[in-house]
Amino acid sequence: MPNNLVRRLTALDAASLRQLRLDALVETPESFGSSYEEEHTLTLEDIRGWIAPLDDGAMFGVFTNGTLAGMVGVGRQRKLKMRHKAHIWSMYVAPAGRGQGLGRLLMHAAIAHAQTMRGIRQVQLSVTSNNMAAATLYASLGFAEYGREIEALCVNGELYDETLMALALTGK
Ligand SMILES: CC(C)(COP(=O)(O)OP(=O)(O)OC[C@H]1O[C@@H](n2cnc3c(N)ncnc32)[C@H](O)[C@@H]1OP(=O)(O)O)[C@@H](O)C(=O)NCCC(=O)NCCS
């Protein structure tokens, strides 16, 4: 029985996170706005910057028997007029861990963190429109589609639409 643990990532996780992020960009390039070509030169210092303990964001990892098996980021929009919105990014579970509830655990952690961020009224994300696994997960958590960007990504010459989804947070 695998032992799965979700926790906030710290600077000590930078090397594992860097490797998982690059693996993700290679394995499912159409799932991310960024690319391996843009990120393989990032240093551990750059990655530590992503996971620095900020009030306005966090990265979570799921560890299976101590190995980083998945990741997700959540962050507040920076612009003054958009600071009531958070966004989810870098959602990924390595292939061996899929279908075992790890993605759901990561999303619960990211949403719970957004709920602790003062004044956040909604959490937004975008998902490649043909990504049924991710879209089904998000819909099951209450995310609803609010728009669609046609031909949002061009990956290896192929065009992909993106579905824009949001989860309203209540009681803030
Ligand atoms: C999308 C992804 C994160 C899901 O992670 P996961 O750990 O396999 O998901 P879980 O096992 O927690 O499943 C949670 C829910 O997602 C949905 N889901 C997961 N895999 C699915 C599939 N292949 N088909 C349809 N729905 C699926 C189901 O609703 C599932 O709930 P259920 O088990 O109660 O039916 C994972 O497939 C992944 O990393 N894919 C590649 C990268 C990616 O697409 N990232 C998202 C970018 S927006």
mmCIF file of C-alpha atoms and ligand atoms in Angstrom:
data_model
loop_
_atom_site.group_PDB
_atom_site.id
_atom_site.type_symbol
_atom_site.label_atom_id
_atom_site.label_comp_id
_atom_site.label_asym_id
_atom_site.label_seq_id
_atom_site.Cartn_x
_atom_site.Cartn_y
_atom_site.Cartn_z
ATOM 1 C CA MET A 1 0.000 0.000 0.000
ATOM 2 C CA PRO A 2 1.712 3.272 -1.062
ATOM 3 C CA ASN A 3 2.086 5.977 1.522
ATOM 4 C CA ASN A 4 0.901 9.290 0.001
ATOM 5 C CA LEU A 5 1.554 12.624 1.656
ATOM 6 C CA VAL A 6 0.617 16.098 0.401
ATOM 7 C CA ARG A 7 2.562 19.000 1.797
ATOM 8 C CA ARG A 8 3.736 22.456 0.937
ATOM 9 C CA LEU A 9 7.055 22.431 -0.898
ATOM 10 C CA THR A 10 10.087 24.117 0.613
ATOM 11 C CA ALA A 11 13.476 25.201 -0.705
ATOM 12 C CA LEU A 12 14.758 21.696 0.129
ATOM 13 C CA ASP A 13 12.457 20.291 -2.584
ATOM 14 C CA ALA A 14 13.849 22.501 -5.361
ATOM 15 C CA ALA A 15 15.837 19.762 -7.135
ATOM 16 C CA SER A 16 12.935 17.267 -7.172
ATOM 17 C CA LEU A 17 10.506 19.965 -8.284
ATOM 18 C CA ARG A 18 12.800 21.081 -11.090
ATOM 19 C CA GLN A 19 13.049 17.485 -12.360
ATOM 20 C CA LEU A 20 9.289 16.843 -12.127
ATOM 21 C CA ARG A 21 8.473 20.116 -13.874
ATOM 22 C CA LEU A 22 10.854 19.318 -16.755
ATOM 23 C CA ASP A 23 9.455 15.768 -16.981
ATOM 24 C CA ALA A 24 5.954 17.264 -17.159
ATOM 25 C CA LEU A 25 6.886 19.698 -19.922
ATOM 26 C CA VAL A 26 8.373 16.854 -21.959
ATOM 27 C CA GLU A 27 5.601 14.311 -21.300
ATOM 28 C CA THR A 28 2.522 16.505 -21.852
ATOM 29 C CA PRO A 29 3.710 19.738 -23.507
ATOM 30 C CA GLU A 30 0.154 20.597 -24.566
ATOM 31 C CA SER A 31 -0.929 20.754 -20.898
ATOM 32 C CA PHE A 32 1.220 23.763 -20.043
ATOM 33 C CA GLY A 33 1.656 27.301 -21.337
ATOM 34 C CA SER A 34 5.403 27.107 -20.813
ATOM 35 C CA SER A 35 7.822 24.749 -22.512
ATOM 36 C CA TYR A 36 10.898 22.609 -21.863
ATOM 37 C CA GLU A 37 12.881 24.873 -24.198
ATOM 38 C CA GLU A 38 12.103 27.859 -21.961
ATOM 39 C CA GLU A 39 12.636 26.145 -18.615
ATOM 40 C CA HIS A 40 15.483 23.649 -18.891
ATOM 41 C CA THR A 41 17.968 26.423 -18.180
ATOM 42 C CA LEU A 42 16.240 27.429 -14.912
ATOM 43 C CA THR A 43 18.573 27.090 -11.935
ATOM 44 C CA LEU A 44 17.741 25.710 -8.504
ATOM 45 C CA GLU A 45 17.780 29.313 -7.313
ATOM 46 C CA ASP A 46 15.061 30.161 -9.855
ATOM 47 C CA ILE A 47 12.985 27.199 -8.652
ATOM 48 C CA ARG A 48 13.470 28.201 -5.010
ATOM 49 C CA GLY A 49 11.926 31.522 -6.015
ATOM 50 C CA TRP A 50 8.747 29.677 -7.056
ATOM 51 C CA ILE A 51 8.411 27.973 -3.699
ATOM 52 C CA ALA A 52 9.539 30.746 -1.361
ATOM 53 C CA PRO A 53 6.989 31.006 1.455
ATOM 54 C CA LEU A 54 4.871 33.918 0.299
ATOM 55 C CA ASP A 55 1.495 34.940 1.683
ATOM 56 C CA ASP A 56 0.279 35.245 -1.875
ATOM 57 C CA GLY A 57 1.003 31.788 -3.163
ATOM 58 C CA ALA A 58 2.328 28.313 -2.527
ATOM 59 C CA MET A 59 3.375 25.147 -4.264
ATOM 60 C CA PHE A 60 2.276 21.750 -3.012
ATOM 61 C CA GLY A 61 3.701 18.354 -3.756
ATOM 62 C CA VAL A 62 2.363 14.855 -3.290
ATOM 63 C CA PHE A 63 4.964 12.339 -2.167
ATOM 64 C CA THR A 64 4.558 8.600 -2.677
ATOM 65 C CA ASN A 65 6.811 6.628 -0.364
ATOM 66 C CA GLY A 66 8.920 9.774 -0.043
ATOM 67 C CA THR A 67 9.276 10.519 -3.784
ATOM 68 C CA LEU A 68 7.727 13.602 -5.361
ATOM 69 C CA ALA A 69 4.946 12.232 -7.594
ATOM 70 C CA GLY A 70 2.897 15.331 -8.347
ATOM 71 C CA MET A 71 2.761 19.098 -7.969
ATOM 72 C CA VAL A 72 0.462 22.107 -8.118
ATOM 73 C CA GLY A 73 0.895 25.852 -7.633
ATOM 74 C CA VAL A 74 -1.613 28.435 -6.457
ATOM 75 C CA GLY A 75 -1.000 32.170 -6.536
ATOM 76 C CA ARG A 76 -2.731 35.511 -6.183
ATOM 77 C CA GLN A 77 -2.988 37.716 -9.257
ATOM 78 C CA ARG A 78 -0.502 40.526 -8.785
ATOM 79 C CA LYS A 79 -2.274 43.495 -10.381
ATOM 80 C CA LEU A 80 -4.059 45.724 -7.856
ATOM 81 C CA LYS A 81 -7.408 45.368 -9.605
ATOM 82 C CA MET A 82 -7.121 41.575 -9.819
ATOM 83 C CA ARG A 83 -5.869 40.743 -6.351
ATOM 84 C CA HIS A 84 -9.200 39.131 -5.413
ATOM 85 C CA LYS A 85 -8.433 36.288 -7.840
ATOM 86 C CA ALA A 86 -6.069 33.336 -7.474
ATOM 87 C CA HIS A 87 -4.916 31.003 -10.193
ATOM 88 C CA ILE A 88 -3.861 27.364 -10.243
ATOM 89 C CA TRP A 89 -0.787 26.432 -12.282
ATOM 90 C CA SER A 90 1.647 23.567 -12.876
ATOM 91 C CA MET A 91 -0.862 20.828 -12.052
ATOM 92 C CA TYR A 92 0.735 17.460 -12.771
ATOM 93 C CA VAL A 93 0.848 13.885 -11.517
ATOM 94 C CA ALA A 94 3.576 11.616 -12.913
ATOM 95 C CA PRO A 95 2.151 8.757 -15.035
ATOM 96 C CA ALA A 96 2.850 5.995 -12.479
ATOM 97 C CA GLY A 97 0.744 7.792 -9.853
ATOM 98 C CA ARG A 98 -2.307 8.613 -11.944
ATOM 99 C CA GLY A 99 -5.799 7.332 -11.223
ATOM 100 C CA GLN A 100 -5.121 6.910 -7.495
ATOM 101 C CA GLY A 101 -6.574 10.160 -6.188
ATOM 102 C CA LEU A 102 -3.299 12.120 -6.049
ATOM 103 C CA GLY A 103 -4.528 14.868 -8.380
ATOM 104 C CA ARG A 104 -7.589 15.349 -6.221
ATOM 105 C CA LEU A 105 -5.425 15.576 -3.074
ATOM 106 C CA LEU A 106 -3.272 18.255 -4.726
ATOM 107 C CA MET A 107 -6.303 20.282 -5.807
ATOM 108 C CA HIS A 108 -7.792 20.087 -2.305
ATOM 109 C CA ALA A 109 -4.538 21.481 -0.904
ATOM 110 C CA ALA A 110 -4.409 24.314 -3.462
ATOM 111 C CA ILE A 111 -8.053 25.300 -2.921
ATOM 112 C CA ALA A 112 -7.671 25.146 0.856
ATOM 113 C CA HIS A 113 -4.659 27.428 0.584
ATOM 114 C CA ALA A 114 -6.583 29.899 -1.600
ATOM 115 C CA GLN A 115 -9.278 29.954 1.079
ATOM 116 C CA THR A 116 -6.697 31.158 3.602
ATOM 117 C CA MET A 117 -5.605 34.017 1.340
ATOM 118 C CA ARG A 118 -7.376 37.179 2.438
ATOM 119 C CA GLY A 119 -9.948 38.563 0.014
ATOM 120 C CA ILE A 120 -9.738 35.847 -2.638
ATOM 121 C CA ARG A 121 -13.182 35.504 -4.242
ATOM 122 C CA GLN A 122 -12.432 33.028 -7.000
ATOM 123 C CA VAL A 123 -9.817 30.555 -8.160
ATOM 124 C CA GLN A 124 -9.213 30.370 -11.886
ATOM 125 C CA LEU A 125 -7.394 27.943 -14.133
ATOM 126 C CA SER A 126 -7.138 27.034 -17.772
ATOM 127 C CA VAL A 127 -7.121 23.547 -19.217
ATOM 128 C CA THR A 128 -6.467 22.361 -22.740
ATOM 129 C CA SER A 129 -9.946 21.667 -24.069
ATOM 130 C CA ASN A 130 -9.228 18.047 -25.067
ATOM 131 C CA ASN A 131 -7.836 17.184 -21.600
ATOM 132 C CA MET A 132 -10.813 15.240 -20.272
ATOM 133 C CA ALA A 133 -9.016 13.831 -17.215
ATOM 134 C CA ALA A 134 -8.117 17.276 -15.875
ATOM 135 C CA ALA A 135 -11.384 18.971 -16.865
ATOM 136 C CA THR A 136 -13.410 16.176 -15.197
ATOM 137 C CA LEU A 137 -11.354 16.536 -12.027
ATOM 138 C CA TYR A 138 -11.861 20.320 -11.940
ATOM 139 C CA ALA A 139 -15.592 20.067 -12.658
ATOM 140 C CA SER A 140 -15.964 17.504 -9.849
ATOM 141 C CA LEU A 141 -14.470 20.081 -7.468
ATOM 142 C CA GLY A 142 -16.976 22.755 -8.510
ATOM 143 C CA PHE A 143 -15.018 24.599 -11.201
ATOM 144 C CA ALA A 144 -17.279 25.877 -13.981
ATOM 145 C CA GLU A 145 -16.343 26.934 -17.497
ATOM 146 C CA TYR A 146 -16.525 30.709 -18.065
ATOM 147 C CA GLY A 147 -14.901 30.923 -21.467
ATOM 148 C CA ARG A 148 -12.842 29.303 -24.130
ATOM 149 C CA GLU A 149 -9.794 30.593 -25.955
ATOM 150 C CA ILE A 150 -9.648 29.248 -29.472
ATOM 151 C CA GLU A 151 -6.189 28.207 -30.679
ATOM 152 C CA ALA A 152 -4.655 29.268 -27.343
ATOM 153 C CA LEU A 153 -1.553 27.085 -27.668
ATOM 154 C CA CYS A 154 0.543 26.001 -30.616
ATOM 155 C CA VAL A 155 2.597 22.920 -29.686
ATOM 156 C CA ASN A 156 4.814 21.306 -32.317
ATOM 157 C CA GLY A 157 2.690 22.914 -35.007
ATOM 158 C CA GLU A 158 -0.616 21.687 -33.558
ATOM 159 C CA LEU A 159 -3.207 24.162 -32.258
ATOM 160 C CA TYR A 160 -5.118 23.609 -29.011
ATOM 161 C CA ASP A 161 -8.098 25.457 -27.537
ATOM 162 C CA GLU A 162 -8.125 26.214 -23.826
ATOM 163 C CA THR A 163 -11.129 26.074 -21.519
ATOM 164 C CA LEU A 164 -11.154 28.763 -18.812
ATOM 165 C CA MET A 165 -12.633 27.575 -15.513
ATOM 166 C CA ALA A 166 -13.336 29.245 -12.171
ATOM 167 C CA LEU A 167 -14.365 28.200 -8.679
ATOM 168 C CA ALA A 168 -16.181 30.813 -6.593
ATOM 169 C CA LEU A 169 -15.054 30.908 -2.963
ATOM 170 C CA THR A 170 -17.724 31.811 -0.478
ATOM 171 C CA GLY A 171 -17.532 33.420 2.922
ATOM 172 C CA LYS A 172 -14.569 35.730 2.235
HETATM 173 C C1 LIG B 1 -5.006 15.537 -14.821
HETATM 174 C C2 LIG B 1 -4.188 14.811 -13.767
HETATM 175 C C3 LIG B 1 -3.474 15.837 -12.876
HETATM 176 C C4 LIG B 1 -5.131 13.967 -12.892
HETATM 177 O O1 LIG B 1 -4.371 13.398 -11.848
HETATM 178 P P1 LIG B 1 -4.773 11.986 -11.197
HETATM 179 O O2 LIG B 1 -3.945 11.819 -9.978
HETATM 180 O O3 LIG B 1 -4.701 10.915 -12.204
HETATM 181 O O4 LIG B 1 -6.294 12.241 -10.812
HETATM 182 P P2 LIG B 1 -7.107 11.504 -9.672
HETATM 183 O O5 LIG B 1 -6.737 10.058 -9.616
HETATM 184 O O6 LIG B 1 -7.009 12.285 -8.415
HETATM 185 O O7 LIG B 1 -8.583 11.597 -10.239
HETATM 186 C C5 LIG B 1 -9.436 12.635 -9.806
HETATM 187 C C6 LIG B 1 -10.591 12.753 -10.759
HETATM 188 O O8 LIG B 1 -10.122 13.178 -12.039
HETATM 189 C C7 LIG B 1 -10.921 12.597 -13.052
HETATM 190 N N1 LIG B 1 -10.078 11.765 -13.872
HETATM 191 C C8 LIG B 1 -8.812 11.372 -13.621
HETATM 192 N N2 LIG B 1 -8.332 10.663 -14.664
HETATM 193 C C9 LIG B 1 -9.318 10.596 -15.569
HETATM 194 C C10 LIG B 1 -9.422 10.037 -16.853
HETATM 195 N N3 LIG B 1 -8.393 9.369 -17.419
HETATM 196 N N4 LIG B 1 -10.575 10.204 -17.543
HETATM 197 C C11 LIG B 1 -11.613 10.880 -17.004
HETATM 198 N N5 LIG B 1 -11.555 11.459 -15.770
HETATM 199 C C12 LIG B 1 -10.432 11.304 -15.075
HETATM 200 C C13 LIG B 1 -11.996 11.784 -12.331
HETATM 201 O O9 LIG B 1 -13.099 12.663 -12.106
HETATM 202 C C14 LIG B 1 -11.315 11.457 -11.026
HETATM 203 O O10 LIG B 1 -12.221 11.235 -10.004
HETATM 204 P P3 LIG B 1 -12.740 9.727 -9.695
HETATM 205 O O11 LIG B 1 -11.500 8.903 -9.505
HETATM 206 O O12 LIG B 1 -13.512 9.898 -8.437
HETATM 207 O O13 LIG B 1 -13.523 9.315 -10.871
HETATM 208 C C15 LIG B 1 -3.145 13.845 -14.424
HETATM 209 O O14 LIG B 1 -3.827 13.019 -15.343
HETATM 210 C C16 LIG B 1 -2.022 14.564 -15.149
HETATM 211 O O15 LIG B 1 -1.054 14.994 -14.535
HETATM 212 N N6 LIG B 1 -2.135 14.713 -16.484
HETATM 213 C C17 LIG B 1 -1.090 15.321 -17.312
HETATM 214 C C18 LIG B 1 -0.874 16.797 -16.992
HETATM 215 C C19 LIG B 1 -2.146 17.577 -16.974
HETATM 216 O O16 LIG B 1 -3.058 17.338 -17.746
HETATM 217 N N7 LIG B 1 -2.194 18.568 -16.081
HETATM 218 C C20 LIG B 1 -3.354 19.444 -15.943
HETATM 219 C C21 LIG B 1 -3.084 20.715 -16.663
HETATM 220 S S1 LIG B 1 -4.503 21.821 -16.609
#
